[in-house]
Short mmCIF file of C-alpha atoms in Angstrom, two decimals:
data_model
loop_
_atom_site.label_atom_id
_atom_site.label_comp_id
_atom_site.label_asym_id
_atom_site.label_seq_id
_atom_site.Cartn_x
_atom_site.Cartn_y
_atom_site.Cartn_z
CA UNK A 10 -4.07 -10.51 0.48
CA UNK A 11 -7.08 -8.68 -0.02
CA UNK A 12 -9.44 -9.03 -3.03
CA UNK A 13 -8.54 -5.31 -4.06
CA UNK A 14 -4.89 -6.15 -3.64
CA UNK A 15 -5.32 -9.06 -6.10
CA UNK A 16 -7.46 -6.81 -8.94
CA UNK A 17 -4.10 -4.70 -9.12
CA UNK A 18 -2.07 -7.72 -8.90
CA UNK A 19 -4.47 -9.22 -12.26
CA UNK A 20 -3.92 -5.64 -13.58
CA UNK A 21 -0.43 -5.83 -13.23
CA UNK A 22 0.07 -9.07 -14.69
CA UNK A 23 -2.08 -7.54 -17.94
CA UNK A 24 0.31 -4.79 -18.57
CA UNK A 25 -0.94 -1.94 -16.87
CA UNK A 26 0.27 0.11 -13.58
CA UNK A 27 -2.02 -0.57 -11.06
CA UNK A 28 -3.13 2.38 -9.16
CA UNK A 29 -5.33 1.35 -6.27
CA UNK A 30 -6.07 4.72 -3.88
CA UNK A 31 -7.49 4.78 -0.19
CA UNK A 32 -10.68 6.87 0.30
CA UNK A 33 -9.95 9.71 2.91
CA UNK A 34 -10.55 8.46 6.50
CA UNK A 35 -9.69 4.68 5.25
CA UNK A 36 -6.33 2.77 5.37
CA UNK A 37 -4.24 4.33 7.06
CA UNK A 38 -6.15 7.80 7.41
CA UNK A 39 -8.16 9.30 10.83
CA UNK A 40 -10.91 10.54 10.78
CA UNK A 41 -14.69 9.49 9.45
CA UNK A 42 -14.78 8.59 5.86
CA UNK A 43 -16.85 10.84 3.41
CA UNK A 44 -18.59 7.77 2.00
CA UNK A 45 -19.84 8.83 -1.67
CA UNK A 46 -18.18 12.21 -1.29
CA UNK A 47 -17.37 12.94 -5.32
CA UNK A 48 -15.04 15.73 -4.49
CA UNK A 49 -12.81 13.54 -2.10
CA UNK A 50 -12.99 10.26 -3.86
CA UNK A 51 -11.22 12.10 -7.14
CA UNK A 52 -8.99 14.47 -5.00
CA UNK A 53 -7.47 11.53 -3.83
CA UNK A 54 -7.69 9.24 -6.91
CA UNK A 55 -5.60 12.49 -8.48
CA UNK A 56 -3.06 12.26 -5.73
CA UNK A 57 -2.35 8.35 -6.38
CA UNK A 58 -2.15 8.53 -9.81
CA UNK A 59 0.68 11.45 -9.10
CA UNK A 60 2.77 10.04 -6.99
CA UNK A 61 2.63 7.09 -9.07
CA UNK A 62 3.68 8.87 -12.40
CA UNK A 63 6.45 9.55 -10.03
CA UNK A 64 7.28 6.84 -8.68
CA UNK A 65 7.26 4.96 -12.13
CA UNK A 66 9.78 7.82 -12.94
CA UNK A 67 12.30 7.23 -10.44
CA UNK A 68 12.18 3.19 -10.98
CA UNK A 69 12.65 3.65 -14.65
CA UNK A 70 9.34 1.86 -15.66
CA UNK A 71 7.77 3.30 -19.18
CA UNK A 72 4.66 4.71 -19.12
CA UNK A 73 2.57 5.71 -22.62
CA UNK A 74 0.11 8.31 -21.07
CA UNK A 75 -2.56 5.83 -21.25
CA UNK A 76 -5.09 6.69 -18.09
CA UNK A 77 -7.81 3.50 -17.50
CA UNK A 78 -10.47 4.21 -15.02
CA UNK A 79 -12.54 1.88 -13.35
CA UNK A 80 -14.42 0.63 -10.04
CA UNK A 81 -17.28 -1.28 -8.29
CA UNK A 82 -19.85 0.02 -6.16
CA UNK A 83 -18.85 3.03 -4.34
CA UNK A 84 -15.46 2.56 -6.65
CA UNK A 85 -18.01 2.94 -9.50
CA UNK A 86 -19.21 6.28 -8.36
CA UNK A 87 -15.93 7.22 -7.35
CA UNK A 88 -14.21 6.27 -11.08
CA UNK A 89 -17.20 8.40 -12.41
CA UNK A 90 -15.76 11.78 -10.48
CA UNK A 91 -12.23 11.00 -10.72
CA UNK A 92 -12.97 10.52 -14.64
CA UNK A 93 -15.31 13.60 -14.73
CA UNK A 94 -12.25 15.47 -12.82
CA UNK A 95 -9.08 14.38 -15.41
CA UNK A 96 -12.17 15.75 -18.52
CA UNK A 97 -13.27 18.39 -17.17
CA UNK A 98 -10.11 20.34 -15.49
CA UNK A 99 -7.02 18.36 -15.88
CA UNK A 100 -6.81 17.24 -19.57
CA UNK A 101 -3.23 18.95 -19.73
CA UNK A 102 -1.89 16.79 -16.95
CA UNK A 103 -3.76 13.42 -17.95
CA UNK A 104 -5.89 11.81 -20.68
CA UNK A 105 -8.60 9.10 -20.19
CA UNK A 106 -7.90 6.64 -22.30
CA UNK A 107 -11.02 4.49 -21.81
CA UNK A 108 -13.71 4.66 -18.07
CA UNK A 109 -15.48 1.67 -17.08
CA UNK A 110 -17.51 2.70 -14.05
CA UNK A 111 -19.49 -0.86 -12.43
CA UNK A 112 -22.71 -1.01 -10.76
CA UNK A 113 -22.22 2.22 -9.12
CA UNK A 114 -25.17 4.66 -7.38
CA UNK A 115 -24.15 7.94 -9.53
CA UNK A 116 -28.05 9.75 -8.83
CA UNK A 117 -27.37 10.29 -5.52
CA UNK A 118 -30.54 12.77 -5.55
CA UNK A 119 -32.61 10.45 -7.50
CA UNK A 120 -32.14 6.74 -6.34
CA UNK A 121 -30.28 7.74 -3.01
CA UNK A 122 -33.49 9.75 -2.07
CA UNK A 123 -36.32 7.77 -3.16
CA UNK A 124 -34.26 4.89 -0.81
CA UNK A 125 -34.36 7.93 1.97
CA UNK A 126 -38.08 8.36 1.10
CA UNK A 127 -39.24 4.75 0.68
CA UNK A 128 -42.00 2.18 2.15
CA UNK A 129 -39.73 -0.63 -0.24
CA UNK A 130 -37.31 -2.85 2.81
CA UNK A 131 -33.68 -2.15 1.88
CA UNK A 132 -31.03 -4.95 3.69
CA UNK A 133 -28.67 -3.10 3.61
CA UNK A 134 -29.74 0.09 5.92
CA UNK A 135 -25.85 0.91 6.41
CA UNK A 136 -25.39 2.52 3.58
CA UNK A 137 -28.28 5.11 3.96
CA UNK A 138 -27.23 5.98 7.36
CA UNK A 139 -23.47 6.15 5.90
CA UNK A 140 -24.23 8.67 3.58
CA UNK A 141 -26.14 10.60 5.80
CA UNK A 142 -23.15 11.19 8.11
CA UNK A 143 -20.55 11.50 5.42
CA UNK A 144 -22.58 14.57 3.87
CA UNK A 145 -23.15 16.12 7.55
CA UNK A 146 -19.32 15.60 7.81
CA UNK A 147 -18.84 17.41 5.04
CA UNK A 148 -21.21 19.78 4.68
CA UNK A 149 -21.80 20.98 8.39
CA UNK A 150 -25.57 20.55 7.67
CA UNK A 151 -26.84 20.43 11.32
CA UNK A 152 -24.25 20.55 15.01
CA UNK A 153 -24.87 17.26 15.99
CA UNK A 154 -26.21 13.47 15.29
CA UNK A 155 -28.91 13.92 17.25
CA UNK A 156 -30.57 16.90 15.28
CA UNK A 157 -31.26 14.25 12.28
CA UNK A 158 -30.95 10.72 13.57
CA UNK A 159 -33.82 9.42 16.02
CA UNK A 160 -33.24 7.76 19.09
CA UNK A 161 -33.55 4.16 18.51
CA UNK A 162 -30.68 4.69 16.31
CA UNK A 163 -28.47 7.47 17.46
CA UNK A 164 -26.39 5.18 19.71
CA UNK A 165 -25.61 2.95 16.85
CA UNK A 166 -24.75 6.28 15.02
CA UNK A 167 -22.71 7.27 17.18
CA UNK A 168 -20.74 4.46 17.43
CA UNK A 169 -20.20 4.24 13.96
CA UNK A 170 -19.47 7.65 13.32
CA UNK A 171 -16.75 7.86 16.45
CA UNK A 172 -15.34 4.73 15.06
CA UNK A 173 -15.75 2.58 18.00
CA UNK A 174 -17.69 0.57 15.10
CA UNK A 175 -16.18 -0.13 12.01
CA UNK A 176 -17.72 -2.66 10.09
CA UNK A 177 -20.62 -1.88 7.64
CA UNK A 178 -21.84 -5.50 8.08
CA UNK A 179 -22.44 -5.27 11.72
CA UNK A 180 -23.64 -1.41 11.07
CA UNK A 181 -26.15 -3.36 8.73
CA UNK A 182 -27.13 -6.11 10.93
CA UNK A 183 -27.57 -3.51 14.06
CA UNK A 184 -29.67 -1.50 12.25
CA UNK A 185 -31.86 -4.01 10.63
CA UNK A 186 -32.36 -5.27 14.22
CA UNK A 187 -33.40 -2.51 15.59
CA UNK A 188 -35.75 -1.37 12.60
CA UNK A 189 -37.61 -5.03 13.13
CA UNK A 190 -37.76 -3.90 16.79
CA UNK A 191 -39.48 -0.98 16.47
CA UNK A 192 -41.51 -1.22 12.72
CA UNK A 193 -41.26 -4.32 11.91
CA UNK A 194 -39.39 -4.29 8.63
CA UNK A 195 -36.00 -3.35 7.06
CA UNK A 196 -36.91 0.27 6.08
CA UNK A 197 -34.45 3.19 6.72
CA UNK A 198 -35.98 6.24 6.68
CA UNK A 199 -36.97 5.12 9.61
CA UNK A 200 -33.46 6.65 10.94
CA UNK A 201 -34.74 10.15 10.51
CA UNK A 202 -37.44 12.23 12.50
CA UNK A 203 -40.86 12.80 10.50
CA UNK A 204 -40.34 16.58 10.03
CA UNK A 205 -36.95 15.90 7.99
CA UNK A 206 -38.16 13.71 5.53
CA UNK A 207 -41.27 16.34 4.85
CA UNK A 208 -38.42 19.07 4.44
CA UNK A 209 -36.44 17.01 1.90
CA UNK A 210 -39.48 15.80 0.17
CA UNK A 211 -41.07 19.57 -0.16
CA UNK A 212 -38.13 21.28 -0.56
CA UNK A 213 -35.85 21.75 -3.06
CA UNK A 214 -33.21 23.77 -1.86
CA UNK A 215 -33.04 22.11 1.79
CA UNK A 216 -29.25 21.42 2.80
CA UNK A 217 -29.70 17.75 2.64
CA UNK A 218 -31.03 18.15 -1.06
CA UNK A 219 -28.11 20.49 -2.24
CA UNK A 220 -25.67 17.88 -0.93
CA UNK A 221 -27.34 14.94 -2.36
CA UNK A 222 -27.24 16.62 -5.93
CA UNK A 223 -23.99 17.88 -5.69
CA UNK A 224 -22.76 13.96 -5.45
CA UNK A 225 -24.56 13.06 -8.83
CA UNK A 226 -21.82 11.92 -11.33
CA UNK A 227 -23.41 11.55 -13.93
CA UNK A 228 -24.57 15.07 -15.32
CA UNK A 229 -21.72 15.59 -17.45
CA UNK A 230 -20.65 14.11 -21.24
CA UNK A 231 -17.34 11.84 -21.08
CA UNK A 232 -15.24 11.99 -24.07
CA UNK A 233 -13.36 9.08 -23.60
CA UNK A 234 -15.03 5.27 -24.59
CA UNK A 235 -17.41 4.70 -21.37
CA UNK A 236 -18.87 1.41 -20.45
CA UNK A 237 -21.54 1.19 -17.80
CA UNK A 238 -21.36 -2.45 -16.73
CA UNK A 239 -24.48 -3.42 -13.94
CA UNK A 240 -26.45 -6.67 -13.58
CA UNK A 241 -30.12 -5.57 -13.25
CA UNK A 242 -31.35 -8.00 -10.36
CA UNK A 243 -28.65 -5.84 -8.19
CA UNK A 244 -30.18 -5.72 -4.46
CA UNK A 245 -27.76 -2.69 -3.71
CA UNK A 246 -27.34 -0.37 -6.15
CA UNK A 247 -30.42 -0.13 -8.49
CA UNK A 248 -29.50 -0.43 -11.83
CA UNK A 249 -31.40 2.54 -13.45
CA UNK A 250 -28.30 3.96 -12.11
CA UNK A 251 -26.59 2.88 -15.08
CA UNK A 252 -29.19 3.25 -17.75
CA UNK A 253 -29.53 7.23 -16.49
CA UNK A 254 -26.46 7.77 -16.62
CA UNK A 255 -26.59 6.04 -20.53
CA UNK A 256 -29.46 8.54 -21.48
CA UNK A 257 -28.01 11.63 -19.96
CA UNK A 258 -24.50 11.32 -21.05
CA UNK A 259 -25.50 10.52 -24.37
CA UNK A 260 -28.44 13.46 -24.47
CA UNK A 261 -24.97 15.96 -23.32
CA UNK A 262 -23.32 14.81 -26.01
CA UNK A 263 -21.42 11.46 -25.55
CA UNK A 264 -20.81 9.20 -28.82
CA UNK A 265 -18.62 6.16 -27.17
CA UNK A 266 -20.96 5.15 -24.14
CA UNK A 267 -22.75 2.35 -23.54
CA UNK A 268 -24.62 0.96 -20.47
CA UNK A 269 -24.85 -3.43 -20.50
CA UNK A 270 -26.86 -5.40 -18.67
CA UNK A 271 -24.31 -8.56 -17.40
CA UNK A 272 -26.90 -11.09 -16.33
CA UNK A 273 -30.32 -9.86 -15.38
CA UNK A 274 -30.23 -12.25 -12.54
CA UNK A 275 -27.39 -11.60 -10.65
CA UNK A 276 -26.87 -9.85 -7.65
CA UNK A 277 -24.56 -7.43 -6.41
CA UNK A 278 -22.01 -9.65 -5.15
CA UNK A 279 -22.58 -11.98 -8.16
CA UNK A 280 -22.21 -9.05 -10.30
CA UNK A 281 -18.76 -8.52 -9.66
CA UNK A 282 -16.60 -11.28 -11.47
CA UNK A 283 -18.86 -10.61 -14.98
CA UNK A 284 -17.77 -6.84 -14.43
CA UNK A 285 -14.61 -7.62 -13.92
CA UNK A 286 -13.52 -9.69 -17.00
CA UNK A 287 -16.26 -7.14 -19.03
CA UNK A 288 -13.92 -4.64 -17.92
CA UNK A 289 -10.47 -6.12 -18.90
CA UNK A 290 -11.64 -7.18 -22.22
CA UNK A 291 -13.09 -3.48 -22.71
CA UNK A 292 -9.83 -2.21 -22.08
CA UNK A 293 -8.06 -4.40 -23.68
CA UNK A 294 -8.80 -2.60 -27.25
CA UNK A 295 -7.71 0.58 -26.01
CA UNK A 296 -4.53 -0.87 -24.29
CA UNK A 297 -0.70 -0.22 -25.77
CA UNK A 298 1.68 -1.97 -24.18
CA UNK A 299 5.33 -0.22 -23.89
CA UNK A 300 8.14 -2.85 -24.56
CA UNK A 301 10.91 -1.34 -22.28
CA UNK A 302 11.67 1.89 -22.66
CA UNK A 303 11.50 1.09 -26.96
CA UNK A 304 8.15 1.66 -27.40
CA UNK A 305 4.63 -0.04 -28.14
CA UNK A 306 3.76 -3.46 -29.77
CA UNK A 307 3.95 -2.55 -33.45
CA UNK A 308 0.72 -2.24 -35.46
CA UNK A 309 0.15 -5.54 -37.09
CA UNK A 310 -0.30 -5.45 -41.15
CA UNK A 311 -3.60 -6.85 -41.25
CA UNK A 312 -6.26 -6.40 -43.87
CA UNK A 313 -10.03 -7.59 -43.37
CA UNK A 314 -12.75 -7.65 -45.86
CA UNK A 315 -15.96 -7.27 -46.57
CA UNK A 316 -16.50 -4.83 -44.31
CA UNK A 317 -19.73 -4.71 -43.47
CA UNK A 318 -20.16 -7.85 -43.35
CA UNK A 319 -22.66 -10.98 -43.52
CA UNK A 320 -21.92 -14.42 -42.40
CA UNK A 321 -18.32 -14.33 -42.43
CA UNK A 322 -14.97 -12.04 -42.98
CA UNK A 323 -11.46 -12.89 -43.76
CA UNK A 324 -8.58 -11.76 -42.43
CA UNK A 325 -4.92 -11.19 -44.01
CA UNK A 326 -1.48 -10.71 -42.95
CA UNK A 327 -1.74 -12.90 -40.00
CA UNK A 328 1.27 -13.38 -38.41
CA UNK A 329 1.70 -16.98 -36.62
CA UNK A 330 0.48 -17.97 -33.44
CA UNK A 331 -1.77 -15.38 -33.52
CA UNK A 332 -5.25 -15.44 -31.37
CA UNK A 333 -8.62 -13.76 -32.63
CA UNK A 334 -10.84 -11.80 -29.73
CA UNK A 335 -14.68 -10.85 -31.19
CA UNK A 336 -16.74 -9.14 -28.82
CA UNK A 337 -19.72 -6.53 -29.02
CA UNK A 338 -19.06 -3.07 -27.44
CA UNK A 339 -19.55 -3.72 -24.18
CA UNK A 340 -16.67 -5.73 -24.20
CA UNK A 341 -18.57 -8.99 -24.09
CA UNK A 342 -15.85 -11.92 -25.30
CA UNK A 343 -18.29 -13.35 -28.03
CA UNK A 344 -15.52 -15.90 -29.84
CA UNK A 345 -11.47 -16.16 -29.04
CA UNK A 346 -9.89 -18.29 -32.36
CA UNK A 347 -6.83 -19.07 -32.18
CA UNK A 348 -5.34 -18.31 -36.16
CA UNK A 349 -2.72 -19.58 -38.20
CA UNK A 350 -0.22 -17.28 -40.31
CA UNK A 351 -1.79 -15.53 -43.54
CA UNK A 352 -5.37 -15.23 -43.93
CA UNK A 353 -8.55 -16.52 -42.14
CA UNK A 354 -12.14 -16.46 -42.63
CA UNK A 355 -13.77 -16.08 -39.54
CA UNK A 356 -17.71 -16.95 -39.64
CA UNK A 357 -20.02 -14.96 -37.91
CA UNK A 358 -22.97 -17.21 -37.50
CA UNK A 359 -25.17 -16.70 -34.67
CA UNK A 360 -24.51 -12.91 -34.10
CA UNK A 361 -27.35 -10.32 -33.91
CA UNK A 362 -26.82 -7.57 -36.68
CA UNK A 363 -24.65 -4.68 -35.62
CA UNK A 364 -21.04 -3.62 -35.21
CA UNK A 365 -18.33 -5.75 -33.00
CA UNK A 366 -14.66 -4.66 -32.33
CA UNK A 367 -12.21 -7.40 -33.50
CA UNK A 368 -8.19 -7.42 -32.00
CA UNK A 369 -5.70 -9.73 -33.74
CA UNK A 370 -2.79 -10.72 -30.88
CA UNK A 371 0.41 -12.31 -31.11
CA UNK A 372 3.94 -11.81 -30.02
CA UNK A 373 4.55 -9.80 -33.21
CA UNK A 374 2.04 -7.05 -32.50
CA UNK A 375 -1.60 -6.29 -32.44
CA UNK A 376 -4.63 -4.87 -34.64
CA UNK A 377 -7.74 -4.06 -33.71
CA UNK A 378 -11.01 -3.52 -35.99
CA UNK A 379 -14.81 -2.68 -36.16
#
């Protein structure tokens, strides 16, 4: 079972329908994939989530409209298009209910070309390289590999691109081999001839350019909650990816977005689990949960007071067995108390100044609060 396969599985077992699409030119597809390709990544994100409405139809399972979007990495930049697609010209058809993109490149023309244009060693050279060919793929920039990739290179190119190779961990390691070879060190603009680099770095409106920028996900205003969840010692994906994306969203208009830093020290592989939970909890305060085909979890009669408050607020019109969740608005689990029935005071000692989202749960119903 593979670890995607068991994030639907987790999301299944929380209540929600999984929907876990193939990029085009992976599973089961031919061809090369478009690798960061916005437009394909949502076209067929769209398609899954259809057929899935239907399917869900013909099996009798409820649905409540509810739409969750999220993914890591490249599934990062893809949940930002697919999310930027439902907004911006399929509202009618399907409302985003709450987005949590993770550690995902969205400035293709900003980080993806200082990476193209940079002294800095990069480990993972596949992914420049990847890009490159996915945006030649699909924008018919030049006839063949060997008008932009040099020859120390092109064979391993070429092998990638026919598919005779199809691991990005040995396209990695093949390239960082050969870039020791010949320079040295890990650096991949390397891959490119001299007079390419000086076009995209002096012009604006070169081909490569246009299709870098028109891969940027984040120049748009997402009405729907949005958490950007990163770990700022990433060695992948730089994080300023996230924090843009904060500033510009928010400067077009955004009031629910948020970018959080999960542990400054954690890589992009580390990253991942943090994200993950981050993620769940997020959604969690947005989440309805149909009960057959009967309806939601009732609304839960609760009452809390002061409100602001300092040190401590008490809840009423608990029911029994009920369970507590505090976090901030990241979705950060700060405390998880489990509650008895009636009223409770919960303390809030050790908490910065600011405004947390609290959810009462029990078999009875929920509540949620700020």
């Amino acid at each position: 079972l593979s670890f995607e396969a068991t994030i639907g599985l987790v999301g299944g077992a929380l209540g929600y329908v999984s929907v876990l699409p193939d990029y085009l030119g992976l599973g089961d597809s031919d061809g090369f994939h478009p690798y960061l390709h916005a437009k394909t990544e949502a076209s067929a994100a769209v398609d899954m989530l259809r057929a899935a409405r239907q399917f869900a139809a013909s099996a009798t399972i409820a649905l409540n409209g509810q739409v969750f979007v999220s993914g890591y990495s490249q599934g990062g930049h893809a949940a930002m298009a697919l999310h930027r697609e439902l907004e911006t010209n399929l509202s009618a058809e399907f409302k985003v209910t709450a987005s949590a993109p993770m550690s995902g490149p969205y400035s293709i023309s900003g980080d993806m070309k200082s990476r193209l244009l940079s002294e800095e060693e990069y480990f993972y050279p596949g992914y420049p390289l990847y890009t490159m060919l996915s945006y030649n793929l699909a924008y018919g920039v030049y006839d063949s590999l060997a008008q932009f990739i040099r020859a120390p290179y092109l064979s391993i190119a070429q092998a990638f691109y026919s598919g005779e190779e199809t691991r990005i961990d040995s396209i990695h390691a093949r390239l960082a081999r050969a870039l020791i070879q010949e320079k040295g060190k890990v650096v991949p603009k390397y891959f490119f001839p001299d007079t390419l680099l000086a076009a995209i770095a002096s012009t604006p409106a070169h081909p490569v350019n246009a299709a870098l920028s028109d891969n940027d996900v984040y120049k748009w205003a997402p009405k729907a909650p949005t958490r950007l969840f990163y770990c700022r010692a990433d060695d992948q994906v730089v994080y300023t990816n996230s924090t843009l994306a904060d500033s510009v969203m928010r400067s077009l208009g955004s009031v629910d977005i948020q970018s959080a830093d999960l542990n400054p020290n954690f890589d992009h592989g580390q990253c991942i689990q943090p994200a993950l939970l981050s993620t769940i909890l997020f959604f969690s305060f947005y989440q309805t949960t149909p009960t057959g085909t009967e309806g939601q979890l009732p609304e839960l009669p609760v009452y809390m007071y002061p409100n602001p408050a300092s040190g401590s607020f008490t809840l009423e019109g608990l029911p029994p067995q009920s369970r507590v969740h505090l976090t901030d608005l990241s979705g950060r689990l700060l405390r998880r108390i489990p509650a008895g029935e009636g009223a409770q005071a919960i303390s809030l000692s050790g908490l910065n100044r600011g405004m947390y989202l609290v959810r009462v749960l029990s078999s009875a119903g929920v509540w949620t609060g700020k």
